Tab-separated table of C-alpha atoms in Angstrom:
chain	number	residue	atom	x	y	z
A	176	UNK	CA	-34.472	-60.944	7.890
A	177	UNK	CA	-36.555	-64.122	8.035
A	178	UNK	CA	-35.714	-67.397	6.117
A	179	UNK	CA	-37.046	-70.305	4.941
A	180	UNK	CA	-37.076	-73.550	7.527
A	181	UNK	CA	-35.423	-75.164	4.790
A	182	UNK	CA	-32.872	-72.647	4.636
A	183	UNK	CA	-32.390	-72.014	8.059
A	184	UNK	CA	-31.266	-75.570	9.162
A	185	UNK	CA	-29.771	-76.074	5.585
A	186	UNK	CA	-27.294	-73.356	6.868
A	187	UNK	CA	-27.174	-74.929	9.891
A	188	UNK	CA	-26.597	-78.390	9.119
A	189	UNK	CA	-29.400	-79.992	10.831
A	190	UNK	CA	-31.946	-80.087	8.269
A	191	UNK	CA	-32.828	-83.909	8.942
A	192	UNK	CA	-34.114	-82.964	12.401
A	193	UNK	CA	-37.028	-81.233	10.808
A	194	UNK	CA	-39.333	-81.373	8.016
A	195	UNK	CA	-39.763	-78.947	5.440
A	196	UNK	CA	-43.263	-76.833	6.838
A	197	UNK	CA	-45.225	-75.457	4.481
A	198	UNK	CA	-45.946	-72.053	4.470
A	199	UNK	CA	-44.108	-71.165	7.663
A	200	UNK	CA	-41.375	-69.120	7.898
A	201	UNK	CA	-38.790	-69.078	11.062
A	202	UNK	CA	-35.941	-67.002	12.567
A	203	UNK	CA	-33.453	-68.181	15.011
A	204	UNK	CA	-31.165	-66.900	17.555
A	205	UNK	CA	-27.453	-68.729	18.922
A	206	UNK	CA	-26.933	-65.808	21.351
A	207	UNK	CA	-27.118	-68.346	24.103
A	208	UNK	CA	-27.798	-72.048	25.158
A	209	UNK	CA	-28.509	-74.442	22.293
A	210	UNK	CA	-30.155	-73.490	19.295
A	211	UNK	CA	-33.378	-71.806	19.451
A	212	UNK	CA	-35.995	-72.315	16.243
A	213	UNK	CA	-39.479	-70.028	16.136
A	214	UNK	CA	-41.621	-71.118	13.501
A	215	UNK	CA	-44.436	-69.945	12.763
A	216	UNK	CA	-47.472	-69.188	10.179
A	217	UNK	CA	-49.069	-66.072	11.975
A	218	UNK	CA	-47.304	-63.269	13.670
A	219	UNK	CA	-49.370	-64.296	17.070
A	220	UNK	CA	-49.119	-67.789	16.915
A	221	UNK	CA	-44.947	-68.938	17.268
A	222	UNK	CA	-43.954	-72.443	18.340
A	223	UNK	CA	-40.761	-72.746	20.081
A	224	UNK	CA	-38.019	-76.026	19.628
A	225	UNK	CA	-34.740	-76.421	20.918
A	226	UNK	CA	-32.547	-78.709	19.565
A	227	UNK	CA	-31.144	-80.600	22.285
A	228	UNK	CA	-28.513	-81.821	20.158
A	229	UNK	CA	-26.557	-78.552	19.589
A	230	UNK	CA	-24.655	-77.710	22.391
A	231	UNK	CA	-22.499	-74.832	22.867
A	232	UNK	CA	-19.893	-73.330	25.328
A	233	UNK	CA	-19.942	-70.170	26.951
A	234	UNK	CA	-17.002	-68.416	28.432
A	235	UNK	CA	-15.739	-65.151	30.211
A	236	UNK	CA	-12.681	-63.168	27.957
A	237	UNK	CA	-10.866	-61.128	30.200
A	238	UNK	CA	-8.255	-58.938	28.293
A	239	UNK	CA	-5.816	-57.090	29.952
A	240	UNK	CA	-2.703	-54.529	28.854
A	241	UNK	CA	0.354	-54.552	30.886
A	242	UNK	CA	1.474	-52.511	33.357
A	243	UNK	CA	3.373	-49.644	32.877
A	244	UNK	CA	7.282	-49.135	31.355
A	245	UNK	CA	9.594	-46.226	31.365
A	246	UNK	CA	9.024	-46.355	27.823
A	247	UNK	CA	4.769	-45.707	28.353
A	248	UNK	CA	6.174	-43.322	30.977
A	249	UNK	CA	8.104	-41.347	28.712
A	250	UNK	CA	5.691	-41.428	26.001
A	251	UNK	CA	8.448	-43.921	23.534
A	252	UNK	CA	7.384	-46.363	21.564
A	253	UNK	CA	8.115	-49.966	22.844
A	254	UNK	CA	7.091	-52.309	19.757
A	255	UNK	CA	8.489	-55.662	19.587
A	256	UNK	CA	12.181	-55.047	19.432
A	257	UNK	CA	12.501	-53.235	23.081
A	258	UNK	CA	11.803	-55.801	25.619
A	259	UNK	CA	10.862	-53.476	28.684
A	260	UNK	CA	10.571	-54.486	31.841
A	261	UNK	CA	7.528	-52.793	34.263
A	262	UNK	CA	8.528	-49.438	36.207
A	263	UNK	CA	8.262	-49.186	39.310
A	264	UNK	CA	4.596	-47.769	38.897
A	265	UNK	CA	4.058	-50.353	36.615
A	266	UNK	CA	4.766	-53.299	39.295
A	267	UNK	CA	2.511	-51.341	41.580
A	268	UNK	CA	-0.324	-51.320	38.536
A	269	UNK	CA	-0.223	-54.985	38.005
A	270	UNK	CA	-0.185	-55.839	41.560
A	271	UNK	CA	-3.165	-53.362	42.056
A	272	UNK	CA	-4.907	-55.460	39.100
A	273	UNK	CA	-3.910	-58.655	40.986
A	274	UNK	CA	-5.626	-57.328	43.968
A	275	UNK	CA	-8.817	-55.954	42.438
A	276	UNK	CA	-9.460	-59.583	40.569
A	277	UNK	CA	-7.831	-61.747	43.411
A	278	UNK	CA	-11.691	-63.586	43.682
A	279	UNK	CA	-12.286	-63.642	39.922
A	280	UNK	CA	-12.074	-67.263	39.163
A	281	UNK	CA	-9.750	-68.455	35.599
A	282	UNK	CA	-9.717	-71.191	34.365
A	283	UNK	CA	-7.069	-70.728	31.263
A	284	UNK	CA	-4.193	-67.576	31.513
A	285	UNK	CA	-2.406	-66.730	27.757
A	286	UNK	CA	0.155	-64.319	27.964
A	287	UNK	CA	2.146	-62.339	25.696
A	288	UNK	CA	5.711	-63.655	25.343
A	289	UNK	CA	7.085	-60.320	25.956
A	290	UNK	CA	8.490	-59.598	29.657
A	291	UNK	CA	6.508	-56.640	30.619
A	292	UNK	CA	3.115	-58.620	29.721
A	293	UNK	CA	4.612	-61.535	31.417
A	294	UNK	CA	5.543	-60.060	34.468
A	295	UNK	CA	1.699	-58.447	34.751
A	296	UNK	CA	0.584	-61.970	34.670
A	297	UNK	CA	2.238	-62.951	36.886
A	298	UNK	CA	1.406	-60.160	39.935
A	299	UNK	CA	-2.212	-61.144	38.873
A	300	UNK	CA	-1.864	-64.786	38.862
A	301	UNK	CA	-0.050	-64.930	42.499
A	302	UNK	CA	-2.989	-63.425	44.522
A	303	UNK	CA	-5.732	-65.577	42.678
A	304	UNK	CA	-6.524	-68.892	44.091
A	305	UNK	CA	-8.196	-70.072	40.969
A	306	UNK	CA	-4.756	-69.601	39.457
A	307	UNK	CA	-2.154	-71.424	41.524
A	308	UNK	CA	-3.072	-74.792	39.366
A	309	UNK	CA	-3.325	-72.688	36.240
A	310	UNK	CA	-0.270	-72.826	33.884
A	311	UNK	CA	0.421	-69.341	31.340
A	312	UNK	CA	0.673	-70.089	28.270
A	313	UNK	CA	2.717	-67.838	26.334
A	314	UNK	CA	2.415	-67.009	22.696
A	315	UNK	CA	3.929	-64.816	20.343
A	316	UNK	CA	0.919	-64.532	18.512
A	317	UNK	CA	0.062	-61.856	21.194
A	318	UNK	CA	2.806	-59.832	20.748
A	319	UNK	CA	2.475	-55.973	20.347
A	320	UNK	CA	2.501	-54.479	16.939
A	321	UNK	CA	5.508	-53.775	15.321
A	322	UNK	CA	6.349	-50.269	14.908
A	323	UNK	CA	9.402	-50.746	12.319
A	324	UNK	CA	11.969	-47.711	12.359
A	325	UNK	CA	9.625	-46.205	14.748
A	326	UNK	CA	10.294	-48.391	17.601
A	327	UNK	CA	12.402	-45.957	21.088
A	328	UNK	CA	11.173	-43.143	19.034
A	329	UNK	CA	8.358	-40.871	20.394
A	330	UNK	CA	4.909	-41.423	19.664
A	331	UNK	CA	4.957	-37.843	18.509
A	332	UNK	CA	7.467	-38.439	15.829
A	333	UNK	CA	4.934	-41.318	14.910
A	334	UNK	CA	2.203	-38.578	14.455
A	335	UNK	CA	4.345	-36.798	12.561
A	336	UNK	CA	5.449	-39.072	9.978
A	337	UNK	CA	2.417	-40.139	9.464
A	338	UNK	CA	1.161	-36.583	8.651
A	339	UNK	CA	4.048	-35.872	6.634
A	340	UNK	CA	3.256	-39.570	4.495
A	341	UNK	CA	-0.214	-37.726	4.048
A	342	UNK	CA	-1.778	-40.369	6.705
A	343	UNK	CA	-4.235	-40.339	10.308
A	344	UNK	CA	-2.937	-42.129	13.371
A	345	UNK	CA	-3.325	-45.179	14.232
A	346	UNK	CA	-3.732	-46.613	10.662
A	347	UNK	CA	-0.318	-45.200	9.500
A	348	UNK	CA	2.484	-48.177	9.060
A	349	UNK	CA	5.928	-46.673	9.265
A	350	UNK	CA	8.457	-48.156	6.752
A	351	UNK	CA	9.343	-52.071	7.999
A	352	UNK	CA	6.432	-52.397	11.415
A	353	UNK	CA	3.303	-54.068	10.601
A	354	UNK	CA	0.261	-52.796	9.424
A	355	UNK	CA	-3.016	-53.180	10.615
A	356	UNK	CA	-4.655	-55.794	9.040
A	357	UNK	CA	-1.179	-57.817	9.479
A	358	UNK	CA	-1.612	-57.753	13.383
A	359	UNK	CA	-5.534	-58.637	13.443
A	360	UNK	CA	-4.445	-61.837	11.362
A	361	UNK	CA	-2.326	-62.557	14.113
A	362	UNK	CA	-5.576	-61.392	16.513
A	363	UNK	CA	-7.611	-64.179	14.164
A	364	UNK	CA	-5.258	-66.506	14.625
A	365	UNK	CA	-4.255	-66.600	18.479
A	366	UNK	CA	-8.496	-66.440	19.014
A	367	UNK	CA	-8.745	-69.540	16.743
A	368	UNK	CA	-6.255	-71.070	18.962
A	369	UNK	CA	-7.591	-70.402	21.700
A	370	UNK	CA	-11.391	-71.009	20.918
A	371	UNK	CA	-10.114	-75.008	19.979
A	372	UNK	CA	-8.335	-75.251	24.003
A	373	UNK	CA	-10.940	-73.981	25.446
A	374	UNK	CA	-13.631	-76.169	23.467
A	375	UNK	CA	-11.702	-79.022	23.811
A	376	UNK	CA	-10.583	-78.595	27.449
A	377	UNK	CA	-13.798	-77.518	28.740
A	378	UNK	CA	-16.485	-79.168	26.094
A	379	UNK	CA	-14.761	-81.773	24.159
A	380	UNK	CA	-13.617	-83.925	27.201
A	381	UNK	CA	-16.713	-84.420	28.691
A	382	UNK	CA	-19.283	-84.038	25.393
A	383	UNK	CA	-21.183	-82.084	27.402
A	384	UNK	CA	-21.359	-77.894	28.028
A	385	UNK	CA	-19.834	-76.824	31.510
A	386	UNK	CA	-21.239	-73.733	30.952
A	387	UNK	CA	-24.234	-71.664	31.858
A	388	UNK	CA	-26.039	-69.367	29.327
A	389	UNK	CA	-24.284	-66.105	29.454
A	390	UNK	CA	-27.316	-63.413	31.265
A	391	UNK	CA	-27.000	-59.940	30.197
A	392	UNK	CA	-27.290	-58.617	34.157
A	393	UNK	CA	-26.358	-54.999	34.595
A	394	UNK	CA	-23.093	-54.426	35.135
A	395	UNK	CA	-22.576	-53.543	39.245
A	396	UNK	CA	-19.068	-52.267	38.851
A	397	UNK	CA	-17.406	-55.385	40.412
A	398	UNK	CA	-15.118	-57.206	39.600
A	399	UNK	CA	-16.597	-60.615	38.732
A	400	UNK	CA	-18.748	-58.674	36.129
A	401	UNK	CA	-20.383	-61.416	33.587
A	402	UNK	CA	-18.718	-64.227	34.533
A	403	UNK	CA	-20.123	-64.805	38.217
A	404	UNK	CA	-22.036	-67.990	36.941
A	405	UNK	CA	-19.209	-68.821	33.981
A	406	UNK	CA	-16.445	-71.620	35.314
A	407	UNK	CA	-15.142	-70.906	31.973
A	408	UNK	CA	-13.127	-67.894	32.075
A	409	UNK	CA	-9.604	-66.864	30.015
A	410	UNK	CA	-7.543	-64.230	30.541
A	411	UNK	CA	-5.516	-62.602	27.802
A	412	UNK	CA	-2.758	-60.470	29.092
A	413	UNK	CA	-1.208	-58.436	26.006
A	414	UNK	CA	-0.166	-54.834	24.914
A	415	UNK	CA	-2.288	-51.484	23.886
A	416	UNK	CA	-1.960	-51.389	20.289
A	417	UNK	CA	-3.029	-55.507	19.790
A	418	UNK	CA	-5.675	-55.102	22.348
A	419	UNK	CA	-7.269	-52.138	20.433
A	420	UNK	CA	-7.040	-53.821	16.737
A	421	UNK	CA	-8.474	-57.285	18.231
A	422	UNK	CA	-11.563	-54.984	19.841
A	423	UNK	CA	-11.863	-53.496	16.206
A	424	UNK	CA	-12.409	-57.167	14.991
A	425	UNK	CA	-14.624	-58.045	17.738
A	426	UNK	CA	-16.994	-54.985	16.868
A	427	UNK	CA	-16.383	-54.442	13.304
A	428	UNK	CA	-16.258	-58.252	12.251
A	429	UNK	CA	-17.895	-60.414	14.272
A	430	UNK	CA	-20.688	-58.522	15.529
A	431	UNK	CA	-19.703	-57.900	18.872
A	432	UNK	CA	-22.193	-56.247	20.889
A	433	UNK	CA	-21.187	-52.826	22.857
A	434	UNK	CA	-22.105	-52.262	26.731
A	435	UNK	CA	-24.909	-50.244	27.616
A	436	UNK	CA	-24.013	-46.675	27.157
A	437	UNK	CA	-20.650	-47.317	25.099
A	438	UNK	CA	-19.987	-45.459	21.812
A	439	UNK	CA	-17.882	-47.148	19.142
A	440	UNK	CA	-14.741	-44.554	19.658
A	441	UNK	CA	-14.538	-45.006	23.219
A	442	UNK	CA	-14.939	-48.890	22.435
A	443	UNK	CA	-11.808	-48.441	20.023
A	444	UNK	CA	-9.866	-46.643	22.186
A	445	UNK	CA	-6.131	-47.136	23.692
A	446	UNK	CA	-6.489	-48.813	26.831
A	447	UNK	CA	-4.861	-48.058	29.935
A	448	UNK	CA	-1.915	-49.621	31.452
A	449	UNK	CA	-3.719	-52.873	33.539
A	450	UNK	CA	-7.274	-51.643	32.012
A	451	UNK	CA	-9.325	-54.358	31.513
A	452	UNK	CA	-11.903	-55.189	29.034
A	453	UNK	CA	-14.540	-58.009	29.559
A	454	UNK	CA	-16.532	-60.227	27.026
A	455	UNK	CA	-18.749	-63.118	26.519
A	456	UNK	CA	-18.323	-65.309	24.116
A	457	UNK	CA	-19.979	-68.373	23.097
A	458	UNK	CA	-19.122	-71.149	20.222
A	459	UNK	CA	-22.006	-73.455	19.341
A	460	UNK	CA	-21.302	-77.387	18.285
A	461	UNK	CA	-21.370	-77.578	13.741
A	462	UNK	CA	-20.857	-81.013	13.057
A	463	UNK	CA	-17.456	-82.577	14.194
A	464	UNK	CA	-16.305	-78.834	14.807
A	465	UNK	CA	-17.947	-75.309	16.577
A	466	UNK	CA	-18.239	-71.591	15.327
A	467	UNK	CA	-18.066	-68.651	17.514
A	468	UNK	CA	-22.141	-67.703	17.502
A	469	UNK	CA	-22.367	-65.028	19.725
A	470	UNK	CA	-20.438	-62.335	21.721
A	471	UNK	CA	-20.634	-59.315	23.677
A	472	UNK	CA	-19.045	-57.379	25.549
A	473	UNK	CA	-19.345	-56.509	29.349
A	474	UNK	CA	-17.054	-53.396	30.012
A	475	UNK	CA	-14.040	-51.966	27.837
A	476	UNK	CA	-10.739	-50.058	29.331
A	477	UNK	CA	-11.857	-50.326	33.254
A	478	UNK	CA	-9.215	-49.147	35.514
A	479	UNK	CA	-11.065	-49.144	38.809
A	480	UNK	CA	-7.880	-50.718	40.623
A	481	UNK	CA	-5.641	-48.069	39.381
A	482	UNK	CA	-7.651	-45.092	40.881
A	483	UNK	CA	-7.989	-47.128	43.999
């Protein structure tokens, strides 16, 4: 849908760079770089400005579940009351994770406050370089859903009380756990949080981007994925259930675009112990402030370094 110059950089508060233009009509895009403006009067004949005044940020979002628990093992439900540690297996997973991004540069880490998402972290952190300066921040806003009365129960006897209350999984809230839309507020909140770090630790400081525009390249398989050119990268180390509802917000609500060959189930999916899912985000200068303007995302649920 095209609108009005006026309109345009109305919406975008900068209509006293330009003129009003008669009789031309432009569209713009914020996927990348600073702002891009086509105007034009004939469908052959486009002009192109950038505003070198709007400058954005683009970063690398690296979101990864914990390892495994004798809980995942034995198919119970963890929540937030039971404070697992990682199996055995799930030690080995996060190490194996650790191994597989060892030259994957970070430049932020926010963790889960929970132990087992802590202690995946941490296996990753020590064998990447990039991370030895790095400090974890923990935060409870990344906590796993809350399963109420369902929590050391079996996911089974989720299923089933949720087809006895008349309900589908994973929509169904059992009595006192949180529902959906309760955990992507926290999912809303935790990404404004961490949106305002970044911009201010990697943007603000210098008034200037430190970023590259983000290149859709094919995806190779390795590791470094996206974010090869990106020395902004943060990784979010959290728990299957928050992971999959803050995916559902990326597609669903802010537009995020799938990978190449992706369907919107598998994209919504429960991801594996260590999986990994990949975006790129960038948040473009308004004012005194920024807006996320674009993201997309890279891979979803890779577990390369568990079959390994």
């Amino acid at each position: 849908m095209l609108n009005s110059p006026e309109q345009v950089l109305r919406d975008m508060n900068t209509i006293k760079l330009f003129a009003p233009v008669r009789r031309t009509w432009c569209m713009f895009s914020r996927q990348t770089g600073p702002v891009v403006v086509f105007l034009y009067s004939k469908p052959r004949h486009a002009t192109l400005f950038r505003f070198s005044s709007m400058s954005s940020l683009t970063f690398g979002l690296t979101l990864v579940r914990h390892g495994e628990t004798k809980y995942n093992k034995e198919g119970l439900l963890q929540g937030q009351a039971i404070d697992a540690s990682l199996s055995e297996i799930g030690q080995q997973q996060a190490e194996a994770a650790g191994q597989y991004l060892k030259e994957v540069r970070f430049s932020n880490v926010f963790v889960s406050d929970m132990l087992r998402a802590k202690q995946t972290a941490e296996a990753i952190m020590q064998r990447n370089s990039s991370c030895l300066s790095l400090q974890m921040v923990c935060d409870p806003l990344l906590k796993e859903r809350s399963f109420g009365i369902a929590e050391g129960k079996r996911v089974q006897d989720l299923r089933d009380m949720a087809k006895a209350a008349g309900q589908s999984m994973p929509g169904f809230t059992p009595p006192e756990g949180e529902t959906q839309e309760q955990v992507k507020e926290r999912v809303k909140e935790f990404l404004g949080k961490m949106l305002q770090q970044l911009w201010d630790e990697h943007w603000r400081a210098d008034r200037k981007p430190t970023s590259a525009p983000a290149e859709a390249s094919p995806v190779e398989g390795k590791a470094d994925d996206g974010v090869r050119a990106l020395p902004v990268h943060a990784m979010v180390v959290s728990h299957g259930a928050y992971i999959r509802v803050a995916i559902h917000h990326f597609v669903e609500d802010l537009d995020c675009a799938l990978p190449p060959g992706c369907d919107k189930p598998r994209m919504l999916s429960l991801s594996p112990n260590t999986g990994l899912c990949r975006f790129i985000v960038t948040v473009t200068e308004v004012g005194d402030g920024f807006k996320l303007s674009a993201m997309r995302c890279v891979f979803v649920h890779r577990g390369d370094h568990i079959r390994q």
